[in-house]
GROMACS .gro file of C-alpha atoms in nm:
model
  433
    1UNK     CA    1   2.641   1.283  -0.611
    2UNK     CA    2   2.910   1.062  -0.663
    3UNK     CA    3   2.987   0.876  -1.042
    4UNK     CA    4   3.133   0.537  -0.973
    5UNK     CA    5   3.190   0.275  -1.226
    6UNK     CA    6   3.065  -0.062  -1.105
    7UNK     CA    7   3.315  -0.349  -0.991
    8UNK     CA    8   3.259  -0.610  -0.823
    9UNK     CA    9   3.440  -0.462  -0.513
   10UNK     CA   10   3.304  -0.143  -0.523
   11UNK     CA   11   2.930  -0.317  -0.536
   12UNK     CA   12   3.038  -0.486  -0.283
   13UNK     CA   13   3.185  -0.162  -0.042
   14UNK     CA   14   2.837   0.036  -0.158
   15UNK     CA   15   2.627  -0.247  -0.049
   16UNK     CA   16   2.803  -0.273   0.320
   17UNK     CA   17   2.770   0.076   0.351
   18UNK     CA   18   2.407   0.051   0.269
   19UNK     CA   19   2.370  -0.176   0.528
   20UNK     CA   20   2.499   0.014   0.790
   21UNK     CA   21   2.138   0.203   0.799
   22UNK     CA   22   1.987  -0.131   0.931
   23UNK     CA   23   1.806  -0.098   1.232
   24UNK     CA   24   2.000  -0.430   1.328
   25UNK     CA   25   2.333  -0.211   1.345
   26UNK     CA   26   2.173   0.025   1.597
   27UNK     CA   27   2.292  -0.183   1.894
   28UNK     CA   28   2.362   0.139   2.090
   29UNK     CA   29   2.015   0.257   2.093
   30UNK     CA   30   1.871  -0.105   2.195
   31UNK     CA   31   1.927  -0.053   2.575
   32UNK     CA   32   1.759   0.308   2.584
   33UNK     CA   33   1.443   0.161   2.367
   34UNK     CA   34   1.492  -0.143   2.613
   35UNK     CA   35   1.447   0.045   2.892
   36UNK     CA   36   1.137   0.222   2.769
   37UNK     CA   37   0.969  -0.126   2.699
   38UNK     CA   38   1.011  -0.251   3.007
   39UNK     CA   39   0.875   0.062   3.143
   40UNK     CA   40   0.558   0.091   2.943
   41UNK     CA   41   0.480  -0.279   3.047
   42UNK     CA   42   0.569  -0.257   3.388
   43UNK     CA   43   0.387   0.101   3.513
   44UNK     CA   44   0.117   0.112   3.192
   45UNK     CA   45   0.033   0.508   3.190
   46UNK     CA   46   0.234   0.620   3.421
   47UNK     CA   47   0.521   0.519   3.210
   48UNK     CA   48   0.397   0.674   2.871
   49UNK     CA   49   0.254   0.936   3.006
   50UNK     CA   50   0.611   0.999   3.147
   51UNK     CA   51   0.793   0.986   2.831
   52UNK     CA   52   0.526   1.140   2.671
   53UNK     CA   53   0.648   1.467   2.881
   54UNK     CA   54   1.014   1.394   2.858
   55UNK     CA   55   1.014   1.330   2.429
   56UNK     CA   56   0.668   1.531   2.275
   57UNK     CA   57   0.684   1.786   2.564
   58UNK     CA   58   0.296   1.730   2.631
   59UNK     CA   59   0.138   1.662   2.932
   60UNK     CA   60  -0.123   1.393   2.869
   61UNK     CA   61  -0.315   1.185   3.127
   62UNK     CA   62  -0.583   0.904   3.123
   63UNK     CA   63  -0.863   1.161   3.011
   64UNK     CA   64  -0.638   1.348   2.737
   65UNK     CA   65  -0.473   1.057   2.570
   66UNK     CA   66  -0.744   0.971   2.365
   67UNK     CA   67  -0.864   1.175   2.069
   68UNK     CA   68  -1.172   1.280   2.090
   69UNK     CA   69  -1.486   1.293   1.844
   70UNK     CA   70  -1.470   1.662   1.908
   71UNK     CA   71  -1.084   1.731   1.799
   72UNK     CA   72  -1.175   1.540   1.514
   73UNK     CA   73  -1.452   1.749   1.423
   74UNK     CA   74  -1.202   2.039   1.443
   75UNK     CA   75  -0.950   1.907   1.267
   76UNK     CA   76  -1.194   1.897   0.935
   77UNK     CA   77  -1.209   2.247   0.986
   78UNK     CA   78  -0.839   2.320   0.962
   79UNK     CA   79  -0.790   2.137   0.671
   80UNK     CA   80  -0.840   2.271   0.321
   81UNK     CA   81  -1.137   2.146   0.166
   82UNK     CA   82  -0.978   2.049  -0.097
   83UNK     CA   83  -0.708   1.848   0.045
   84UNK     CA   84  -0.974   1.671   0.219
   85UNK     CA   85  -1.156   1.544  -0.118
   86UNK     CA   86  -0.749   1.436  -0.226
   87UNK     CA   87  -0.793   1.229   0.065
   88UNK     CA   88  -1.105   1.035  -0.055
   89UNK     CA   89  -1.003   0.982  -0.402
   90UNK     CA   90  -0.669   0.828  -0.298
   91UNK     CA   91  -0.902   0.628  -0.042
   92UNK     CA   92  -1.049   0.502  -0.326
   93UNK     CA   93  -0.777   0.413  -0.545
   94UNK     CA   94  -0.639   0.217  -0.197
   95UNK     CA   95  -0.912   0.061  -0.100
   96UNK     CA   96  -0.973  -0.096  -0.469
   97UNK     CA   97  -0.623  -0.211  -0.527
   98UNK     CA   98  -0.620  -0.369  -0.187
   99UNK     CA   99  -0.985  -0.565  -0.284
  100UNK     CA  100  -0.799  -0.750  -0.533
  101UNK     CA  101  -0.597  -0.930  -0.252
  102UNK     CA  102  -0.858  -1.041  -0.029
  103UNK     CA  103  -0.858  -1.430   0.002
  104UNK     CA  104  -1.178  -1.635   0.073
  105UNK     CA  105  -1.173  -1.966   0.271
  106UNK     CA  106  -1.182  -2.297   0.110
  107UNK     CA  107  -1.228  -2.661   0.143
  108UNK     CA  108  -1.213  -2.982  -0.100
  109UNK     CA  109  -1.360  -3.267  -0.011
  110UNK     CA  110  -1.358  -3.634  -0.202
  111UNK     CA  111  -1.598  -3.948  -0.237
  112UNK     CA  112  -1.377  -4.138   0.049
  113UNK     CA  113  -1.495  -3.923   0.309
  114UNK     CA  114  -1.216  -3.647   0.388
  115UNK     CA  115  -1.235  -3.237   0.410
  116UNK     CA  116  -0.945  -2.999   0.362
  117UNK     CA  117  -0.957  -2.684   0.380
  118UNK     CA  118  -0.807  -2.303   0.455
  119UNK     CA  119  -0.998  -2.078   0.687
  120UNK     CA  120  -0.931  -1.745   0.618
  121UNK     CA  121  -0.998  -1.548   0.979
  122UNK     CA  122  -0.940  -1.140   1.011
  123UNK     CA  123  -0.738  -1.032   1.337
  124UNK     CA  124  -0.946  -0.923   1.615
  125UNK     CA  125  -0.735  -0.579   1.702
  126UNK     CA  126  -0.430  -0.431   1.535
  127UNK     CA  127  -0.269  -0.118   1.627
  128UNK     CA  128  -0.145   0.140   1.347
  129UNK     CA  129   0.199   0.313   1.435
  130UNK     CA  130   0.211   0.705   1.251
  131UNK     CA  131   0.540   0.879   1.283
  132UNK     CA  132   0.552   1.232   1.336
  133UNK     CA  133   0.857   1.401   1.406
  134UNK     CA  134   1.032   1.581   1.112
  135UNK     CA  135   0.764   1.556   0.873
  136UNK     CA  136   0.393   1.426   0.899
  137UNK     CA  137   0.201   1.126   0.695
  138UNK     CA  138  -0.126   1.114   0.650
  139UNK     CA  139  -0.032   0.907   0.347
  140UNK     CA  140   0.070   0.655   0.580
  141UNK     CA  141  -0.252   0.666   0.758
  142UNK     CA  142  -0.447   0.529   0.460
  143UNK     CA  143  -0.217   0.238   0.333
  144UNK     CA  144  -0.210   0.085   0.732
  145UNK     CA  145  -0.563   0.149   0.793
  146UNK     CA  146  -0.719   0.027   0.457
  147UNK     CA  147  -0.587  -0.319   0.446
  148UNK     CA  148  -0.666  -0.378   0.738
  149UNK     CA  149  -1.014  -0.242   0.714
  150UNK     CA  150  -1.061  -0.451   0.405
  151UNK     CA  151  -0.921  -0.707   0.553
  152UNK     CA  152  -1.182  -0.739   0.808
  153UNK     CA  153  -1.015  -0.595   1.153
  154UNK     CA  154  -1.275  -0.558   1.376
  155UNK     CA  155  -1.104  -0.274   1.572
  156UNK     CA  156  -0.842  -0.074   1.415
  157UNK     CA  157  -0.611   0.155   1.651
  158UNK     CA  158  -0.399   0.430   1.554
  159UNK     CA  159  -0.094   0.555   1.777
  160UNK     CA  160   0.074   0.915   1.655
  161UNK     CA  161   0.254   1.143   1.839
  162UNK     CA  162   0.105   1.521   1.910
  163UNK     CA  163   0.295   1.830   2.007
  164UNK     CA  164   0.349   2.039   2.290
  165UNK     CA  165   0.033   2.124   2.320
  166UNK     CA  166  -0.101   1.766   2.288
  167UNK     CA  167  -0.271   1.835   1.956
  168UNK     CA  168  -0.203   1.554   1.683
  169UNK     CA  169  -0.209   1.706   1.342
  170UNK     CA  170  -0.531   1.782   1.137
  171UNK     CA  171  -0.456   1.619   0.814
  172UNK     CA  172  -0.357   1.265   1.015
  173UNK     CA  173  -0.662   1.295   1.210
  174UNK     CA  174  -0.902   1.373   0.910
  175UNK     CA  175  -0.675   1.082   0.706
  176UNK     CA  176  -0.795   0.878   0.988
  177UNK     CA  177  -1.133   0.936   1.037
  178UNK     CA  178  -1.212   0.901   0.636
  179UNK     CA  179  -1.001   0.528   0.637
  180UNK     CA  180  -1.233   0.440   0.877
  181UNK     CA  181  -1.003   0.426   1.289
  182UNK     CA  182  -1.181   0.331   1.573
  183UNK     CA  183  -0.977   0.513   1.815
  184UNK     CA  184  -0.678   0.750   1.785
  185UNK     CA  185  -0.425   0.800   2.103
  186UNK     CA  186  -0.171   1.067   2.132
  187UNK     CA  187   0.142   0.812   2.190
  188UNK     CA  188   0.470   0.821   1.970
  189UNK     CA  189   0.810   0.651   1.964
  190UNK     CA  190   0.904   0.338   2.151
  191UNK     CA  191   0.670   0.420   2.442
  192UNK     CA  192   0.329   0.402   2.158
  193UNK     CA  193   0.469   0.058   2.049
  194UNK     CA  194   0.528  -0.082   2.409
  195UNK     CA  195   0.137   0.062   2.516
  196UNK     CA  196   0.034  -0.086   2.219
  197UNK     CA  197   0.189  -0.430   2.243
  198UNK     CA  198   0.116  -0.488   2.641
  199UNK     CA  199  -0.172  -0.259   2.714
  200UNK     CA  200  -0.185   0.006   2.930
  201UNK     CA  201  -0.508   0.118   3.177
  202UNK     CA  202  -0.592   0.353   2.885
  203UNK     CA  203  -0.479   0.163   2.547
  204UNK     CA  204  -0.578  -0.203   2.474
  205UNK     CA  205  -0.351  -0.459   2.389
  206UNK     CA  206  -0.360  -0.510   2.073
  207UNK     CA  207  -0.255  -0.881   1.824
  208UNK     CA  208  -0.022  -0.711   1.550
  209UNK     CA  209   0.130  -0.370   1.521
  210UNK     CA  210   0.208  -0.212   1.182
  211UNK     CA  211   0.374   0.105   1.051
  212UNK     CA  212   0.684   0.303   0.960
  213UNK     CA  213   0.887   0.507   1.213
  214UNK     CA  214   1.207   0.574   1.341
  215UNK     CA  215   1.513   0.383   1.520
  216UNK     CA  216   1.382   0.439   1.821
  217UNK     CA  217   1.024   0.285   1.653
  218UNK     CA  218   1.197  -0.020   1.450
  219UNK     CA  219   1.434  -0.118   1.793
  220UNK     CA  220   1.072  -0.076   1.970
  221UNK     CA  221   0.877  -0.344   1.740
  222UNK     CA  222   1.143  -0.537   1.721
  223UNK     CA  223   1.181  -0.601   2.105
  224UNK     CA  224   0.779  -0.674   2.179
  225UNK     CA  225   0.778  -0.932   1.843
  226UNK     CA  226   0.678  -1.254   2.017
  227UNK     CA  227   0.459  -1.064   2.226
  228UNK     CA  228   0.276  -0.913   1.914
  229UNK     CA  229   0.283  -0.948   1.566
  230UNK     CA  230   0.463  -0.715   1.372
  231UNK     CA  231   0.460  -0.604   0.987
  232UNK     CA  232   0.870  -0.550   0.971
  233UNK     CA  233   1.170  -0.372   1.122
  234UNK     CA  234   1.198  -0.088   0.845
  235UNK     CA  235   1.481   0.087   0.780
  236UNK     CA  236   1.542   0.477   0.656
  237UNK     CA  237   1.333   0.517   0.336
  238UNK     CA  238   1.517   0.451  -0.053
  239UNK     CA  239   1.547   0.469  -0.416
  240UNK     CA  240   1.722   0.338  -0.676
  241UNK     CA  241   1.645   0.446  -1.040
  242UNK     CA  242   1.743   0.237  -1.312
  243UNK     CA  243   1.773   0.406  -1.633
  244UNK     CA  244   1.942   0.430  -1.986
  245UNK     CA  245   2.020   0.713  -2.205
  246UNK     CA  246   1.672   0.750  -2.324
  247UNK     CA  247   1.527   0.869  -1.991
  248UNK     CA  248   1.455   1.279  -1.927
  249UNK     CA  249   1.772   1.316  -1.656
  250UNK     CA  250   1.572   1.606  -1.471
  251UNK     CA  251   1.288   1.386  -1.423
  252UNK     CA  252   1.527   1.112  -1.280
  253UNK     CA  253   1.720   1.351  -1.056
  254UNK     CA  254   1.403   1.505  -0.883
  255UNK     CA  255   1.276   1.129  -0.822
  256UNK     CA  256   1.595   1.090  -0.647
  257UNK     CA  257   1.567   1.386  -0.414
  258UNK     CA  258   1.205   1.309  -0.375
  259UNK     CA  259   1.341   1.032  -0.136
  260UNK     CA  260   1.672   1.195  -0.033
  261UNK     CA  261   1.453   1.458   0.134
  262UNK     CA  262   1.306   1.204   0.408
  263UNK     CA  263   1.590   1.191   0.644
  264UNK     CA  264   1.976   1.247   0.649
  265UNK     CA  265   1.983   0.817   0.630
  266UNK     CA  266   1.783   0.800   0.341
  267UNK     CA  267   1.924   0.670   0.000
  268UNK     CA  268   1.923   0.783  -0.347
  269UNK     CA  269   2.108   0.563  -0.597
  270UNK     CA  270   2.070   0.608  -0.988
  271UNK     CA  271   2.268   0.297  -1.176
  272UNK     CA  272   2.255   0.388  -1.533
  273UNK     CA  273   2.444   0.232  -1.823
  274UNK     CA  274   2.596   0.599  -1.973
  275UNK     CA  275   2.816   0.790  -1.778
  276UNK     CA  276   2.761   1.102  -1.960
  277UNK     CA  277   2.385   1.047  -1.883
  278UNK     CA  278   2.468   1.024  -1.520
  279UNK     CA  279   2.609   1.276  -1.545
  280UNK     CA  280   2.335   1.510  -1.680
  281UNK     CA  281   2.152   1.371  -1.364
  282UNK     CA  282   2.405   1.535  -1.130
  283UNK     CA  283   2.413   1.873  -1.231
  284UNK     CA  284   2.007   1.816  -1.260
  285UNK     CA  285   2.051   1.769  -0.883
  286UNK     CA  286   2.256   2.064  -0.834
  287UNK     CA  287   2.010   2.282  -0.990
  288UNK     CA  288   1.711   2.134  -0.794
  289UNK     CA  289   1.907   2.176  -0.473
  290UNK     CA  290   1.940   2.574  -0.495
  291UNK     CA  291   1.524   2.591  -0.448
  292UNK     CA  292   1.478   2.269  -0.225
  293UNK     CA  293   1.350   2.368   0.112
  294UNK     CA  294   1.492   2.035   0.295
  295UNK     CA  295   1.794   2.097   0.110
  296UNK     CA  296   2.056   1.983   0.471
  297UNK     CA  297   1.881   1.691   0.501
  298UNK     CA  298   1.914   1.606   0.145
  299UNK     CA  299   2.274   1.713   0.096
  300UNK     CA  300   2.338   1.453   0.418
  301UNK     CA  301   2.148   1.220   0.260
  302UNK     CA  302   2.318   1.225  -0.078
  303UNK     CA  303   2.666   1.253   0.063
  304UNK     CA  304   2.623   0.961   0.278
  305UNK     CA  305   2.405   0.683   0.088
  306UNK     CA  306   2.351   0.863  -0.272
  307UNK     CA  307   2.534   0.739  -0.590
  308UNK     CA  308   2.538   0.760  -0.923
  309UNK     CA  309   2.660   0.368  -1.058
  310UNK     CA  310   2.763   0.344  -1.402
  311UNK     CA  311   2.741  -0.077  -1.464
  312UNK     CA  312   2.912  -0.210  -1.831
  313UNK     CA  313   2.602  -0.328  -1.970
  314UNK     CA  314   2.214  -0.394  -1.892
  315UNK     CA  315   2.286  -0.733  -1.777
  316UNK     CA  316   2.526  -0.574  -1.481
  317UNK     CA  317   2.260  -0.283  -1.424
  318UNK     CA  318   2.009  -0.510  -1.346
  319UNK     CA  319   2.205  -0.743  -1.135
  320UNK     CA  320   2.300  -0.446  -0.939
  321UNK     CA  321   1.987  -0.338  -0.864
  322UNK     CA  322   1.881  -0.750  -0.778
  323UNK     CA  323   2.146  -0.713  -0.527
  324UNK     CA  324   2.016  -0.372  -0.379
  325UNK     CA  325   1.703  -0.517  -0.344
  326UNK     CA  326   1.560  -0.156  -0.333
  327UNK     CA  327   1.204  -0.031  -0.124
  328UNK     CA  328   1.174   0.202  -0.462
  329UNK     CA  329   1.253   0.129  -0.803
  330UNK     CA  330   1.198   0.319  -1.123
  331UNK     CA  331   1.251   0.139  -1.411
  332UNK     CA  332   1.310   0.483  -1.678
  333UNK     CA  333   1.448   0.253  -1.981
  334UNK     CA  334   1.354   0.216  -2.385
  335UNK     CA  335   1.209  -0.104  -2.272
  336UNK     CA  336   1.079  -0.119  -1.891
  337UNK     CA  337   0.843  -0.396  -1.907
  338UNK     CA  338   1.114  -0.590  -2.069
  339UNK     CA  339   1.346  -0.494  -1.834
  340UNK     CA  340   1.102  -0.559  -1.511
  341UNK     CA  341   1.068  -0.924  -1.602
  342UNK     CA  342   1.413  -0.949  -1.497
  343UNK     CA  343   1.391  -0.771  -1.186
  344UNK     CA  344   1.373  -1.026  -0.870
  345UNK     CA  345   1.385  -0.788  -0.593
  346UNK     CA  346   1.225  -0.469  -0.516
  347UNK     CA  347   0.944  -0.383  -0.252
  348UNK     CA  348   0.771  -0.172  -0.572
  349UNK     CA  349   0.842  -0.115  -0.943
  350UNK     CA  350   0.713   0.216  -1.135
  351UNK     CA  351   0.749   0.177  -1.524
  352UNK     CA  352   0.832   0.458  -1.748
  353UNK     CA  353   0.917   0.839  -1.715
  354UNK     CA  354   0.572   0.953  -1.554
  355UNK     CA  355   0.532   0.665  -1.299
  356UNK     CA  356   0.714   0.849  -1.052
  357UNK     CA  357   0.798   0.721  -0.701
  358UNK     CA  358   0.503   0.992  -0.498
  359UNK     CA  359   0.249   0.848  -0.765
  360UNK     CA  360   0.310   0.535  -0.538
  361UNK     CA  361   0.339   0.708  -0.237
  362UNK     CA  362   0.002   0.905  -0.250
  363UNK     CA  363  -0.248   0.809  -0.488
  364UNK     CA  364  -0.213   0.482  -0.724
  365UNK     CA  365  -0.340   0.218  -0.474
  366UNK     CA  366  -0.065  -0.004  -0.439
  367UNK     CA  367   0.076   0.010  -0.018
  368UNK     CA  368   0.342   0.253   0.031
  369UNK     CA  369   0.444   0.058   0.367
  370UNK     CA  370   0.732  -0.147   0.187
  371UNK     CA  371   1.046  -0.386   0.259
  372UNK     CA  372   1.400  -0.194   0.295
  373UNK     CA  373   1.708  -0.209   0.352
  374UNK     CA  374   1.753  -0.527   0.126
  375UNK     CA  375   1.454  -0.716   0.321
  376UNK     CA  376   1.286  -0.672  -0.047
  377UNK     CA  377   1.487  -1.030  -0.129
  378UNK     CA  378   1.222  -1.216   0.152
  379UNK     CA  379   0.972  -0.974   0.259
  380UNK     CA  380   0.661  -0.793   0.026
  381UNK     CA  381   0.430  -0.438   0.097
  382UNK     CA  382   0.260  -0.417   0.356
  383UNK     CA  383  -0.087  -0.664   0.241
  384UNK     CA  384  -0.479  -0.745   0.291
  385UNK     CA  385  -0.276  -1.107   0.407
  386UNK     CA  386  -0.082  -0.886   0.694
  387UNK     CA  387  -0.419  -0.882   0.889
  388UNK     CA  388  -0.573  -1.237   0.851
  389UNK     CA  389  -0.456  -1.588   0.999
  390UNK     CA  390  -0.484  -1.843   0.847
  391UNK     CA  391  -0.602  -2.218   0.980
  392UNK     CA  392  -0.574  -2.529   0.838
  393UNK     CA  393  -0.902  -2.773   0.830
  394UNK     CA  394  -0.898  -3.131   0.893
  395UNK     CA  395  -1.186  -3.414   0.868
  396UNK     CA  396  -1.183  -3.759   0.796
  397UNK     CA  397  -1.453  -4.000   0.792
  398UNK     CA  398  -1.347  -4.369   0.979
  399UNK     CA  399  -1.373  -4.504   0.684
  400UNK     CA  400  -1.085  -4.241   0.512
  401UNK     CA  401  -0.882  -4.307   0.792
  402UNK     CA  402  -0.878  -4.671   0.787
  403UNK     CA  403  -0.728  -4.708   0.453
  404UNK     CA  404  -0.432  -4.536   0.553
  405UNK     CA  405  -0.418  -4.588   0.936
  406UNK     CA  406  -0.132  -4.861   0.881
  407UNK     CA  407   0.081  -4.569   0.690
  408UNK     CA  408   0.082  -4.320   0.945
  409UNK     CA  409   0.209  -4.591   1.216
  410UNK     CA  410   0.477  -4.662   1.015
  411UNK     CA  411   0.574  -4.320   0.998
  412UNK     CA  412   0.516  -4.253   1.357
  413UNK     CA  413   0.730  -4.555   1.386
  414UNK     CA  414   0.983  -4.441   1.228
  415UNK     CA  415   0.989  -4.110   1.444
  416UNK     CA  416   1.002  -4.306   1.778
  417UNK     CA  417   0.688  -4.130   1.816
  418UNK     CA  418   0.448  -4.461   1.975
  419UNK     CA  419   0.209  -4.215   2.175
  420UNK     CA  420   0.123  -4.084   1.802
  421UNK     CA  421   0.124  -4.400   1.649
  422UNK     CA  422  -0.095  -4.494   1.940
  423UNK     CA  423  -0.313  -4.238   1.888
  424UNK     CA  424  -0.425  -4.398   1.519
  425UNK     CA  425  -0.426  -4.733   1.644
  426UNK     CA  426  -0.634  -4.713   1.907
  427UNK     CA  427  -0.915  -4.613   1.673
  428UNK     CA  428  -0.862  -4.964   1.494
  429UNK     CA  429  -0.800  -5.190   1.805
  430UNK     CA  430  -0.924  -5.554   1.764
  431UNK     CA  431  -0.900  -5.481   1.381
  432UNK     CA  432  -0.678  -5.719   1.162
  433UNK     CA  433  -0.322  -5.528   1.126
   0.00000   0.00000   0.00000
């Protein structure tokens, strides 16, 4: 990886080439995606089914599309028991942590006769994107399904691509079943987000779709948003590890490569305040790469988006990372939960040497479905709140309104608005004004 000692122009010339991994930049790929939405919602399953053959190389139809209880049943018996019971107790870890977050309705009401309120409604119907492709997630499977499970869904459906032979793999399926799906189709890339925001004959329509995937995946959701709700346009997966002189550098370099290793766009970026302690952390990485099996993607990765950013102080470290906004950050410092108060940005924060970035991605509870790409400065993981809706509740008594009826004209008034000044008035008419 590459040392560089922080300016501000060479923040600045890391951060633009960070950016360039934004699904926004991806304009070339927007008419091909384009042309597979408009597909999907024109022809329904003759479309996917089409590109279903052309990208996964299975032949599917309105019969085979759909998992069945049977494949499911199958799929138990391909996975290792004991894999299976990791399954539950993450389940449980996810499921509590995301209990904490539920929100209940409420209303206040006062002596002059008025009710306000918040109803707090579930969605009716998401859909739950799960890539396939290079490398399979049946982690993913549990932090979309949960939420919305205890959230309150009342139908939860999962789209995730199968192979050749139109078999979707056994851990995703079992992942599935366990978090509680109502129904699993064999759909992938931008073709599974088109079915899945307009319907097809075989899969519903659903109100919000959530879920990593690729370019072809992001451009996908972020064409039918309008249409459907979304969760966000995420971009290749990240890391950034902020640490001092006092952290274990092996430890830090295999939490870089543990992200490094997702895809050749992925980034890695250590920003220490000791050069000769980033530098420990580089030949760490060399060592680690000589028994890596996804060592090409992760050399790509590293020469591309990984650095190692040596900042003056702790001051400049941290406003470094603020700026990065990172989906992943360790915080591996004599101090951390000093040091996190000052953090404003990051989608999630691990503290200390042995809250390492797959803790988060497996097994603690916190979602693993988080902002990148710098979205970390306005958006937040993936939520119990990403499948409600909220509604505001209104009453007032005559009597409530008539104290203030005169107000509201006025401000109507002042709008040019006389139909909705009207509107009060004519509950007062003959009235003294």
């Amino acid at each position: 990886m590459r040392i560089v000692t922080l300016t501000e122009e060479t923040k600045k010339d890391i951060l633009e080439n960070l950016l360039k991994r934004s699904p926004n930049q991806y304009g070339t790929f927007e008419a091909a995606v384009g042309e597979i939405v408009a597909a999907v919602k024109e022809k329904g399953d003759q479309a996917l089914f089409a590109y279903t053959e052309k990208f996964d190389h299975a032949r599917l139809d309105k019969t085979t599309v759909q998992v069945t209880e049977e494949e499911i049943r199958e799929a138990y018996t391909l996975v290792d028991e004991k894999l299976t019971e990791v399954i539950r107790k993450a389940l449980v870890n996810i499921r509590d942590y995301h209990e904490r977050q539920k929100q209940n309705s409420w209303f206040h009401t006062t002596e002059k006769g008025t009710l306000l309120g918040q109803k707090v409604t579930p969605m009716a119907r998401v859909g739950v994107y799960v890539p396939g492709g290079k490398a399979v997630y049946p982690s993913s499977v549990l932090m979309n399904i949960l939420p919305a499970k205890v959230a309150g869904v009342s139908e939860i459906i999962m789209a995730t691509p199968c192979d050749a032979q139109g078999k979707v793999n056994p851990a995703v399926l079992v992942s599935a079943q366990e978090a509680g799906v109502d129904r699993i189709y064999k759909a992938g890339g931008a073709q599974a987000i088109a079915a899945l925001a307009f319907g097809t004959e075989s899969i519903p329509k659903v109100d919000k779709i959530v879920g990593p995937g690729n370019i072809y995946v992001a451009l996908a959701k972020k064409a039918v948003y309008g249409n459907v709700s979304i969760d966000s346009i995420a971009g290749p997966s990240e890391i950034t590890v902020l640490a001092d002189e006092t952290a274990n550098p092996r430890y830090v370099a295999a939490d870089l490569l543990s992200q490094a290793e997702h895809d050749e766009m992925a980034s890695a970026i250590l920003v220490t305040t000791s050069r000769s302690f980033g530098e420990a952390v580089s030949r760490e990485i060399q060592e680690y790469l000589k028994v890596l099996s996804r060592r090409e993607i992760i050399e790509k990765s590293l020469d591309h988006f990984g650095y190692i950013l040596v900042a003056a102080d702790r001051r400049e470290a941290v406003d470094t990372v603020n700026s990065i906004a990172p989906e992943h950050l360790e915080i591996v410092m004599s101090n951390p939960f000093e040091v996190m108060t000052q953090i404003r940005n990051a989608g999630a924060i691990f503290l200390g040497e042995y809250s390492c970035e797959p803790l988060g991605d497996y097994f603690a509870g916190p979602n693993h479905v988080l902002p990148t790409n710098g979205t970390a400065k306005f958006f937040s993981p993936l939520s119990v709140d990403d499948f409600v809706k909220k509604s505001s509740v209104i009453y007032y008594s005559r009597e409530a309104l008539e104290e203030i009826h005169r107000d509201i004209e006025q401000f109507a008034a002042c709008e040019q608005l006389t139909a909705h000044a009207n509107a009060i008035a004519a509950r007062f008419e003959g009235k003294e004004s």
